mmCIF file with all atom_site columns, C-alpha atoms in Angstrom:
data_model
loop_
_atom_site.group_PDB
_atom_site.id
_atom_site.type_symbol
_atom_site.label_atom_id
_atom_site.label_alt_id
_atom_site.label_comp_id
_atom_site.label_asym_id
_atom_site.label_entity_id
_atom_site.label_seq_id
_atom_site.pdbx_PDB_ins_code
_atom_site.Cartn_x
_atom_site.Cartn_y
_atom_site.Cartn_z
_atom_site.occupancy
_atom_site.B_iso_or_equiv
_atom_site.pdbx_formal_charge
_atom_site.auth_seq_id
_atom_site.auth_comp_id
_atom_site.auth_asym_id
_atom_site.auth_atom_id
_atom_site.pdbx_PDB_model_num
ATOM 1   C CA . MET V 1 1   ? 5.123   -5.966  37.545  1.00 0.00 ? 12  MET V CA 1
ATOM 2   C CA . VAL V 1 2   ? 2.574   -8.672  36.673  1.00 0.00 ? 13  VAL V CA 1
ATOM 3   C CA . LYS V 1 3   ? 0.449   -6.121  34.819  1.00 0.00 ? 14  LYS V CA 1
ATOM 4   C CA . LYS V 1 4   ? 3.454   -4.997  32.756  1.00 0.00 ? 15  LYS V CA 1
ATOM 5   C CA . TRP V 1 5   ? 4.311   -8.591  31.781  1.00 0.00 ? 16  TRP V CA 1
ATOM 6   C CA . GLY V 1 6   ? 0.656   -9.252  30.960  1.00 0.00 ? 17  GLY V CA 1
ATOM 7   C CA . GLN V 1 7   ? 0.627   -6.248  28.623  1.00 0.00 ? 18  GLN V CA 1
ATOM 8   C CA . ARG V 1 8   ? 3.806   -7.435  26.898  1.00 0.00 ? 19  ARG V CA 1
ATOM 9   C CA . ILE V 1 9   ? 2.453   -10.944 26.398  1.00 0.00 ? 20  ILE V CA 1
ATOM 10  C CA . TYR V 1 10  ? -0.833  -9.542  25.076  1.00 0.00 ? 21  TYR V CA 1
ATOM 11  C CA . LEU V 1 11  ? 1.053   -7.304  22.617  1.00 0.00 ? 22  LEU V CA 1
ATOM 12  C CA . ALA V 1 12  ? 3.251   -10.224 21.521  1.00 0.00 ? 23  ALA V CA 1
ATOM 13  C CA . VAL V 1 13  ? 0.180   -12.396 20.848  1.00 0.00 ? 24  VAL V CA 1
ATOM 14  C CA . ILE V 1 14  ? -1.411  -9.609  18.773  1.00 0.00 ? 25  ILE V CA 1
ATOM 15  C CA . PHE V 1 15  ? 1.762   -9.189  16.695  1.00 0.00 ? 26  PHE V CA 1
ATOM 16  C CA . LEU V 1 16  ? 1.973   -12.964 16.300  1.00 0.00 ? 27  LEU V CA 1
ATOM 17  C CA . PHE V 1 17  ? -1.569  -13.139 14.902  1.00 0.00 ? 28  PHE V CA 1
ATOM 18  C CA . LEU V 1 18  ? -0.910  -10.176 12.607  1.00 0.00 ? 29  LEU V CA 1
ATOM 19  C CA . TYR V 1 19  ? 2.482   -11.142 11.205  1.00 0.00 ? 30  TYR V CA 1
ATOM 20  C CA . LEU V 1 20  ? 2.707   -14.948 11.417  1.00 0.00 ? 31  LEU V CA 1
ATOM 21  C CA . PRO V 1 21  ? 0.523   -15.459 8.294   1.00 0.00 ? 32  PRO V CA 1
ATOM 22  C CA . ILE V 1 22  ? 2.771   -13.056 6.349   1.00 0.00 ? 33  ILE V CA 1
ATOM 23  C CA . LEU V 1 23  ? 5.857   -14.921 7.533   1.00 0.00 ? 34  LEU V CA 1
ATOM 24  C CA . VAL V 1 24  ? 4.316   -18.265 6.492   1.00 0.00 ? 35  VAL V CA 1
ATOM 25  C CA . LEU V 1 25  ? 3.445   -16.797 3.079   1.00 0.00 ? 36  LEU V CA 1
ATOM 26  C CA . ILE V 1 26  ? 7.034   -15.609 2.596   1.00 0.00 ? 37  ILE V CA 1
ATOM 27  C CA . VAL V 1 27  ? 8.442   -19.016 3.584   1.00 0.00 ? 38  VAL V CA 1
ATOM 28  C CA . LEU V 1 28  ? 6.040   -20.804 1.204   1.00 0.00 ? 39  LEU V CA 1
ATOM 29  C CA . SER V 1 29  ? 7.159   -18.557 -1.655  1.00 0.00 ? 40  SER V CA 1
ATOM 30  C CA . PHE V 1 30  ? 10.627  -20.169 -1.397  1.00 0.00 ? 41  PHE V CA 1
ATOM 31  C CA . ASN V 1 31  ? 9.370   -23.760 -0.993  1.00 0.00 ? 42  ASN V CA 1
ATOM 32  C CA . ASN V 1 32  ? 10.339  -26.090 -3.859  1.00 0.00 ? 43  ASN V CA 1
ATOM 33  C CA . SER V 1 33  ? 7.219   -28.188 -3.230  1.00 0.00 ? 44  SER V CA 1
ATOM 34  C CA . LYS V 1 34  ? 3.678   -27.198 -4.225  1.00 0.00 ? 45  LYS V CA 1
ATOM 35  C CA . SER V 1 35  ? 2.504   -28.612 -0.899  1.00 0.00 ? 46  SER V CA 1
ATOM 36  C CA . ARG V 1 36  ? 1.936   -26.193 1.938   1.00 0.00 ? 47  ARG V CA 1
ATOM 37  C CA . VAL V 1 37  ? 2.933   -28.720 4.586   1.00 0.00 ? 48  VAL V CA 1
ATOM 38  C CA . VAL V 1 38  ? 6.009   -30.374 3.051   1.00 0.00 ? 49  VAL V CA 1
ATOM 39  C CA . TRP V 1 39  ? 9.293   -28.472 2.699   1.00 0.00 ? 50  TRP V CA 1
ATOM 40  C CA . GLY V 1 40  ? 10.861  -29.404 -0.640  1.00 0.00 ? 51  GLY V CA 1
ATOM 41  C CA . GLY V 1 41  ? 13.963  -27.251 -0.354  1.00 0.00 ? 52  GLY V CA 1
ATOM 42  C CA . PHE V 1 42  ? 14.808  -23.653 -1.184  1.00 0.00 ? 53  PHE V CA 1
ATOM 43  C CA . THR V 1 43  ? 13.976  -22.293 -4.648  1.00 0.00 ? 54  THR V CA 1
ATOM 44  C CA . LEU V 1 44  ? 13.439  -19.042 -6.530  1.00 0.00 ? 55  LEU V CA 1
ATOM 45  C CA . LYS V 1 45  ? 11.563  -20.668 -9.422  1.00 0.00 ? 56  LYS V CA 1
ATOM 46  C CA . TRP V 1 46  ? 8.148   -19.382 -8.257  1.00 0.00 ? 57  TRP V CA 1
ATOM 47  C CA . TYR V 1 47  ? 9.436   -15.819 -8.550  1.00 0.00 ? 58  TYR V CA 1
ATOM 48  C CA . ALA V 1 48  ? 10.637  -16.468 -12.111 1.00 0.00 ? 59  ALA V CA 1
ATOM 49  C CA . SER V 1 49  ? 7.433   -18.214 -13.178 1.00 0.00 ? 60  SER V CA 1
ATOM 50  C CA . CYS V 1 50  ? 5.332   -15.510 -11.500 1.00 0.00 ? 61  CYS V CA 1
ATOM 51  C CA . PHE V 1 51  ? 6.586   -12.948 -14.011 1.00 0.00 ? 62  PHE V CA 1
ATOM 52  C CA . THR V 1 52  ? 6.139   -15.274 -16.993 1.00 0.00 ? 63  THR V CA 1
ATOM 53  C CA . ASP V 1 53  ? 2.574   -16.335 -16.108 1.00 0.00 ? 64  ASP V CA 1
ATOM 54  C CA . GLU V 1 54  ? 0.288   -14.365 -18.431 1.00 0.00 ? 65  GLU V CA 1
ATOM 55  C CA . THR V 1 55  ? -2.786  -14.637 -16.179 1.00 0.00 ? 66  THR V CA 1
ATOM 56  C CA . ILE V 1 56  ? -0.956  -13.261 -13.142 1.00 0.00 ? 67  ILE V CA 1
ATOM 57  C CA . MET V 1 57  ? 0.727   -10.477 -15.115 1.00 0.00 ? 68  MET V CA 1
ATOM 58  C CA . ASN V 1 58  ? -2.544  -9.404  -16.767 1.00 0.00 ? 69  ASN V CA 1
ATOM 59  C CA . ALA V 1 59  ? -4.240  -9.263  -13.361 1.00 0.00 ? 70  ALA V CA 1
ATOM 60  C CA . PHE V 1 60  ? -1.266  -7.353  -11.925 1.00 0.00 ? 71  PHE V CA 1
ATOM 61  C CA . VAL V 1 61  ? -1.256  -4.773  -14.746 1.00 0.00 ? 72  VAL V CA 1
ATOM 62  C CA . THR V 1 62  ? -5.039  -4.329  -14.493 1.00 0.00 ? 73  THR V CA 1
ATOM 63  C CA . THR V 1 63  ? -4.722  -3.869  -10.730 1.00 0.00 ? 74  THR V CA 1
ATOM 64  C CA . LEU V 1 64  ? -2.029  -1.210  -11.176 1.00 0.00 ? 75  LEU V CA 1
ATOM 65  C CA . GLN V 1 65  ? -4.053  0.628   -13.831 1.00 0.00 ? 76  GLN V CA 1
ATOM 66  C CA . VAL V 1 66  ? -7.242  0.687   -11.761 1.00 0.00 ? 77  VAL V CA 1
ATOM 67  C CA . THR V 1 67  ? -5.420  1.558   -8.530  1.00 0.00 ? 78  THR V CA 1
ATOM 68  C CA . LEU V 1 68  ? -3.320  4.388   -9.953  1.00 0.00 ? 79  LEU V CA 1
ATOM 69  C CA . THR V 1 69  ? -6.229  5.875   -11.925 1.00 0.00 ? 80  THR V CA 1
ATOM 70  C CA . ALA V 1 70  ? -8.527  5.818   -8.882  1.00 0.00 ? 81  ALA V CA 1
ATOM 71  C CA . ALA V 1 71  ? -5.804  7.221   -6.608  1.00 0.00 ? 82  ALA V CA 1
ATOM 72  C CA . ILE V 1 72  ? -4.795  10.041  -8.980  1.00 0.00 ? 83  ILE V CA 1
ATOM 73  C CA . VAL V 1 73  ? -8.391  11.106  -9.684  1.00 0.00 ? 84  VAL V CA 1
ATOM 74  C CA . SER V 1 74  ? -9.433  10.982  -6.019  1.00 0.00 ? 85  SER V CA 1
ATOM 75  C CA . THR V 1 75  ? -6.286  12.842  -4.913  1.00 0.00 ? 86  THR V CA 1
ATOM 76  C CA . ALA V 1 76  ? -6.832  15.577  -7.507  1.00 0.00 ? 87  ALA V CA 1
ATOM 77  C CA . ILE V 1 77  ? -10.513 15.979  -6.581  1.00 0.00 ? 88  ILE V CA 1
ATOM 78  C CA . GLY V 1 78  ? -9.738  15.951  -2.851  1.00 0.00 ? 89  GLY V CA 1
ATOM 79  C CA . THR V 1 79  ? -6.920  18.494  -3.183  1.00 0.00 ? 90  THR V CA 1
ATOM 80  C CA . LEU V 1 80  ? -9.000  20.856  -5.328  1.00 0.00 ? 91  LEU V CA 1
ATOM 81  C CA . ALA V 1 81  ? -11.932 20.521  -2.926  1.00 0.00 ? 92  ALA V CA 1
ATOM 82  C CA . ALA V 1 82  ? -9.698  21.288  0.079   1.00 0.00 ? 93  ALA V CA 1
ATOM 83  C CA . ILE V 1 83  ? -8.214  24.347  -1.633  1.00 0.00 ? 94  ILE V CA 1
ATOM 84  C CA . GLY V 1 84  ? -11.699 25.517  -2.664  1.00 0.00 ? 95  GLY V CA 1
ATOM 85  C CA . ILE V 1 85  ? -13.123 25.095  0.834   1.00 0.00 ? 96  ILE V CA 1
ATOM 86  C CA . SER V 1 86  ? -10.131 26.915  2.294   1.00 0.00 ? 97  SER V CA 1
ATOM 87  C CA . ALA V 1 87  ? -10.555 29.800  -0.179  1.00 0.00 ? 98  ALA V CA 1
ATOM 88  C CA . MET V 1 88  ? -14.279 30.155  0.651   1.00 0.00 ? 99  MET V CA 1
ATOM 89  C CA . LYS V 1 89  ? -13.404 31.266  4.191   1.00 0.00 ? 100 LYS V CA 1
ATOM 90  C CA . ARG V 1 90  ? -11.623 34.406  3.017   1.00 0.00 ? 101 ARG V CA 1
ATOM 91  C CA . LYS V 1 91  ? -13.609 35.503  0.007   1.00 0.00 ? 102 LYS V CA 1
ATOM 92  C CA . ASN V 1 92  ? -13.069 39.225  0.684   1.00 0.00 ? 103 ASN V CA 1
ATOM 93  C CA . ARG V 1 93  ? -9.326  38.991  1.268   1.00 0.00 ? 104 ARG V CA 1
ATOM 94  C CA . SER V 1 94  ? -7.105  40.441  -1.472  1.00 0.00 ? 105 SER V CA 1
ATOM 95  C CA . ILE V 1 95  ? -3.537  39.358  -2.325  1.00 0.00 ? 106 ILE V CA 1
ATOM 96  C CA . MET V 1 96  ? -0.894  41.774  -0.862  1.00 0.00 ? 107 MET V CA 1
ATOM 97  C CA . LEU V 1 97  ? 2.584   39.952  -1.886  1.00 0.00 ? 108 LEU V CA 1
ATOM 98  C CA . GLY V 1 98  ? 1.975   40.880  -5.652  1.00 0.00 ? 109 GLY V CA 1
ATOM 99  C CA . ALA V 1 99  ? 2.131   37.264  -6.851  1.00 0.00 ? 110 ALA V CA 1
ATOM 100 C CA . THR V 1 100 ? -0.291  35.657  -9.295  1.00 0.00 ? 111 THR V CA 1
ATOM 101 C CA . PRO V 1 101 ? -2.577  33.002  -7.802  1.00 0.00 ? 112 PRO V CA 1
ATOM 102 C CA . MET V 1 102 ? -0.638  30.226  -9.593  1.00 0.00 ? 113 MET V CA 1
ATOM 103 C CA . TYR V 1 103 ? 2.737   31.525  -8.408  1.00 0.00 ? 114 TYR V CA 1
ATOM 104 C CA . ALA V 1 104 ? 1.402   31.810  -4.857  1.00 0.00 ? 115 ALA V CA 1
ATOM 105 C CA . PHE V 1 105 ? 0.038   28.271  -5.072  1.00 0.00 ? 116 PHE V CA 1
ATOM 106 C CA . TYR V 1 106 ? 3.352   26.746  -6.192  1.00 0.00 ? 117 TYR V CA 1
ATOM 107 C CA . LYS V 1 107 ? 5.543   28.794  -3.853  1.00 0.00 ? 118 LYS V CA 1
ATOM 108 C CA . VAL V 1 108 ? 3.373   28.909  -0.715  1.00 0.00 ? 119 VAL V CA 1
ATOM 109 C CA . THR V 1 109 ? 0.376   26.585  -0.754  1.00 0.00 ? 120 THR V CA 1
ATOM 110 C CA . TRP V 1 110 ? 1.879   23.510  -2.442  1.00 0.00 ? 121 TRP V CA 1
ATOM 111 C CA . PRO V 1 111 ? 4.944   23.246  -0.150  1.00 0.00 ? 122 PRO V CA 1
ATOM 112 C CA . GLU V 1 112 ? 2.610   23.380  2.852   1.00 0.00 ? 123 GLU V CA 1
ATOM 113 C CA . ILE V 1 113 ? 0.145   20.734  1.642   1.00 0.00 ? 124 ILE V CA 1
ATOM 114 C CA . LYS V 1 114 ? 2.260   18.348  -0.458  1.00 0.00 ? 125 LYS V CA 1
ATOM 115 C CA . SER V 1 115 ? 2.971   15.874  2.369   1.00 0.00 ? 126 SER V CA 1
ATOM 116 C CA . GLY V 1 116 ? -0.760  15.688  3.141   1.00 0.00 ? 127 GLY V CA 1
ATOM 117 C CA . VAL V 1 117 ? -1.602  15.251  -0.543  1.00 0.00 ? 128 VAL V CA 1
ATOM 118 C CA . PHE V 1 118 ? 0.957   12.449  -0.871  1.00 0.00 ? 129 PHE V CA 1
ATOM 119 C CA . SER V 1 119 ? -0.386  10.767  2.279   1.00 0.00 ? 130 SER V CA 1
ATOM 120 C CA . GLY V 1 120 ? -3.891  11.003  0.836   1.00 0.00 ? 131 GLY V CA 1
ATOM 121 C CA . PHE V 1 121 ? -2.642  9.487   -2.416  1.00 0.00 ? 132 PHE V CA 1
ATOM 122 C CA . LEU V 1 122 ? -1.125  6.522   -0.550  1.00 0.00 ? 133 LEU V CA 1
ATOM 123 C CA . MET V 1 123 ? -4.367  6.094   1.408   1.00 0.00 ? 134 MET V CA 1
ATOM 124 C CA . ALA V 1 124 ? -6.326  6.075   -1.876  1.00 0.00 ? 135 ALA V CA 1
ATOM 125 C CA . VAL V 1 125 ? -3.941  3.462   -3.313  1.00 0.00 ? 136 VAL V CA 1
ATOM 126 C CA . THR V 1 126 ? -4.386  1.297   -0.220  1.00 0.00 ? 137 THR V CA 1
ATOM 127 C CA . MET V 1 127 ? -8.165  1.590   -0.235  1.00 0.00 ? 138 MET V CA 1
ATOM 128 C CA . SER V 1 128 ? -8.345  0.876   -3.963  1.00 0.00 ? 139 SER V CA 1
ATOM 129 C CA . LEU V 1 129 ? -6.208  -2.261  -3.600  1.00 0.00 ? 140 LEU V CA 1
ATOM 130 C CA . ASP V 1 130 ? -8.273  -3.371  -0.612  1.00 0.00 ? 141 ASP V CA 1
ATOM 131 C CA . ASP V 1 131 ? -11.722 -2.909  -2.173  1.00 0.00 ? 142 ASP V CA 1
ATOM 132 C CA . PHE V 1 132 ? -12.507 -6.444  -3.335  1.00 0.00 ? 143 PHE V CA 1
ATOM 133 C CA . SER V 1 133 ? -16.306 -6.330  -3.121  1.00 0.00 ? 144 SER V CA 1
ATOM 134 C CA . ILE V 1 134 ? -16.799 -3.348  -5.466  1.00 0.00 ? 145 ILE V CA 1
ATOM 135 C CA . THR V 1 135 ? -14.234 -4.755  -7.911  1.00 0.00 ? 146 THR V CA 1
ATOM 136 C CA . PHE V 1 136 ? -15.877 -8.187  -7.886  1.00 0.00 ? 147 PHE V CA 1
ATOM 137 C CA . PHE V 1 137 ? -19.356 -6.849  -8.687  1.00 0.00 ? 148 PHE V CA 1
ATOM 138 C CA . THR V 1 138 ? -18.337 -4.168  -11.218 1.00 0.00 ? 149 THR V CA 1
ATOM 139 C CA . LYS V 1 139 ? -15.604 -5.868  -13.249 1.00 0.00 ? 150 LYS V CA 1
ATOM 140 C CA . GLY V 1 140 ? -16.372 -6.970  -16.776 1.00 0.00 ? 151 GLY V CA 1
ATOM 141 C CA . ALA V 1 141 ? -16.238 -10.513 -18.062 1.00 0.00 ? 152 ALA V CA 1
ATOM 142 C CA . GLY V 1 142 ? -12.689 -11.732 -18.560 1.00 0.00 ? 153 GLY V CA 1
ATOM 143 C CA . VAL V 1 143 ? -11.204 -8.849  -16.553 1.00 0.00 ? 154 VAL V CA 1
ATOM 144 C CA . ASN V 1 144 ? -9.341  -9.782  -13.379 1.00 0.00 ? 155 ASN V CA 1
ATOM 145 C CA . THR V 1 145 ? -7.488  -7.827  -10.745 1.00 0.00 ? 156 THR V CA 1
ATOM 146 C CA . LEU V 1 146 ? -5.207  -9.527  -8.235  1.00 0.00 ? 157 LEU V CA 1
ATOM 147 C CA . SER V 1 147 ? -7.925  -9.682  -5.588  1.00 0.00 ? 158 SER V CA 1
ATOM 148 C CA . THR V 1 148 ? -10.542 -11.235 -7.889  1.00 0.00 ? 159 THR V CA 1
ATOM 149 C CA . MET V 1 149 ? -7.972  -13.657 -9.341  1.00 0.00 ? 160 MET V CA 1
ATOM 150 C CA . LEU V 1 150 ? -6.929  -14.738 -5.823  1.00 0.00 ? 161 LEU V CA 1
ATOM 151 C CA . TYR V 1 151 ? -10.579 -15.264 -4.918  1.00 0.00 ? 162 TYR V CA 1
ATOM 152 C CA . THR V 1 152 ? -11.009 -17.516 -7.952  1.00 0.00 ? 163 THR V CA 1
ATOM 153 C CA . GLU V 1 153 ? -7.740  -19.363 -7.245  1.00 0.00 ? 164 GLU V CA 1
ATOM 154 C CA . LEU V 1 154 ? -8.682  -20.086 -3.610  1.00 0.00 ? 165 LEU V CA 1
ATOM 155 C CA . ARG V 1 155 ? -11.323 -22.542 -4.771  1.00 0.00 ? 166 ARG V CA 1
ATOM 156 C CA . LYS V 1 156 ? -8.736  -24.512 -6.755  1.00 0.00 ? 167 LYS V CA 1
ATOM 157 C CA . GLY V 1 157 ? -5.848  -24.058 -4.315  1.00 0.00 ? 168 GLY V CA 1
ATOM 158 C CA . VAL V 1 158 ? -3.372  -21.198 -4.294  1.00 0.00 ? 169 VAL V CA 1
ATOM 159 C CA . ARG V 1 159 ? -0.459  -21.576 -6.704  1.00 0.00 ? 170 ARG V CA 1
ATOM 160 C CA . PRO V 1 160 ? 3.064   -20.943 -5.344  1.00 0.00 ? 171 PRO V CA 1
ATOM 161 C CA . GLU V 1 161 ? 3.538   -18.155 -7.912  1.00 0.00 ? 172 GLU V CA 1
ATOM 162 C CA . LEU V 1 162 ? 0.938   -16.148 -6.019  1.00 0.00 ? 173 LEU V CA 1
ATOM 163 C CA . TYR V 1 163 ? 2.919   -16.573 -2.799  1.00 0.00 ? 174 TYR V CA 1
ATOM 164 C CA . ALA V 1 164 ? 5.900   -15.092 -4.620  1.00 0.00 ? 175 ALA V CA 1
ATOM 165 C CA . LEU V 1 165 ? 3.872   -12.162 -5.979  1.00 0.00 ? 176 LEU V CA 1
ATOM 166 C CA . SER V 1 166 ? 2.342   -11.508 -2.548  1.00 0.00 ? 177 SER V CA 1
ATOM 167 C CA . THR V 1 167 ? 5.824   -11.513 -0.986  1.00 0.00 ? 178 THR V CA 1
ATOM 168 C CA . ILE V 1 168 ? 7.058   -8.974  -3.547  1.00 0.00 ? 179 ILE V CA 1
ATOM 169 C CA . LEU V 1 169 ? 4.043   -6.722  -2.907  1.00 0.00 ? 180 LEU V CA 1
ATOM 170 C CA . PHE V 1 170 ? 4.510   -7.000  0.864   1.00 0.00 ? 181 PHE V CA 1
ATOM 171 C CA . LEU V 1 171 ? 8.213   -6.123  0.652   1.00 0.00 ? 182 LEU V CA 1
ATOM 172 C CA . PHE V 1 172 ? 7.458   -3.183  -1.651  1.00 0.00 ? 183 PHE V CA 1
ATOM 173 C CA . ALA V 1 173 ? 4.814   -1.851  0.765   1.00 0.00 ? 184 ALA V CA 1
ATOM 174 C CA . PHE V 1 174 ? 7.168   -2.398  3.717   1.00 0.00 ? 185 PHE V CA 1
ATOM 175 C CA . LEU V 1 175 ? 10.023  -0.501  2.021   1.00 0.00 ? 186 LEU V CA 1
ATOM 176 C CA . LEU V 1 176 ? 7.659   2.324   1.051   1.00 0.00 ? 187 LEU V CA 1
ATOM 177 C CA . LEU V 1 177 ? 6.498   2.543   4.665   1.00 0.00 ? 188 LEU V CA 1
ATOM 178 C CA . LEU V 1 178 ? 10.104  2.718   5.904   1.00 0.00 ? 189 LEU V CA 1
ATOM 179 C CA . VAL V 1 179 ? 10.970  5.466   3.404   1.00 0.00 ? 190 VAL V CA 1
ATOM 180 C CA . MET V 1 180 ? 7.863   7.487   4.315   1.00 0.00 ? 191 MET V CA 1
ATOM 181 C CA . ASN V 1 181 ? 8.523   7.156   8.055   1.00 0.00 ? 192 ASN V CA 1
ATOM 182 C CA . ARG V 1 182 ? 12.162  8.148   7.628   1.00 0.00 ? 193 ARG V CA 1
ATOM 183 C CA . ARG V 1 183 ? 11.146  11.114  5.482   1.00 0.00 ? 194 ARG V CA 1
ATOM 184 C CA . SER V 1 184 ? 8.508   12.290  7.973   1.00 0.00 ? 195 SER V CA 1
ATOM 185 C CA . ASP V 1 185 ? 11.039  11.959  10.832  1.00 0.00 ? 196 ASP V CA 1
ATOM 186 C CA . ARG V 1 186 ? 13.520  14.071  8.855   1.00 0.00 ? 197 ARG V CA 1
ATOM 187 C CA . ILE V 1 187 ? 10.875  16.695  8.094   1.00 0.00 ? 198 ILE V CA 1
ATOM 188 C CA . ALA V 1 188 ? 9.811   16.781  11.766  1.00 0.00 ? 199 ALA V CA 1
ATOM 189 C CA . GLY V 1 189 ? 13.459  17.172  12.795  1.00 0.00 ? 200 GLY V CA 1
ATOM 190 C CA . ASN V 1 190 ? 13.956  20.032  10.315  1.00 0.00 ? 201 ASN V CA 1
ATOM 191 C CA . TYR V 1 191 ? 10.762  21.688  11.516  1.00 0.00 ? 202 TYR V CA 1
ATOM 192 C CA . ALA V 1 192 ? 11.855  21.370  15.159  1.00 0.00 ? 203 ALA V CA 1
ATOM 193 C CA . GLY V 1 193 ? 15.265  22.837  14.267  1.00 0.00 ? 204 GLY V CA 1
ATOM 194 C CA . ILE V 1 194 ? 13.609  25.880  12.660  1.00 0.00 ? 205 ILE V CA 1
ATOM 195 C CA . HIS V 1 195 ? 11.415  26.530  15.675  1.00 0.00 ? 206 HIS V CA 1
#
């Protein structure tokens, strides 16, 4: 009994350390004061000014361009490499169904691998967004992504607009995670129903 309660408390502390900073960030994005310790009332003005701030929007667009380009290229290369490696194992096998290789790919191979390809794409997006050090040392002068802009802003003090943008990105990632989990549960349920 004591061990079970100890495990629950330990898990609660871990979740507190993981999610309390995100909760604080979300609360600060609605604070009418620029101070992080004084509550100035509820406001949405940081969300409005976030989308009108040219520096933030340029960094956001650059981040999206770099992230999507890196994710698409790495997903394409990874998928082609996986298909090539898989085909090397059966080099002497001939096609018996009478379909062209492209037709077989779209009707048989793609339906089997598309969830893995999409998962790989999301992993590439996550890793690209998370890779501050490479971005910092390889970016050109005057070019900023969100991570390099945040790094620069930390020395001056984080603006409330960045709290708003971070909240939007967190909610988007959270909703995407919910949709993906629901979709994978549905696919698992369909697969279990077939077998």
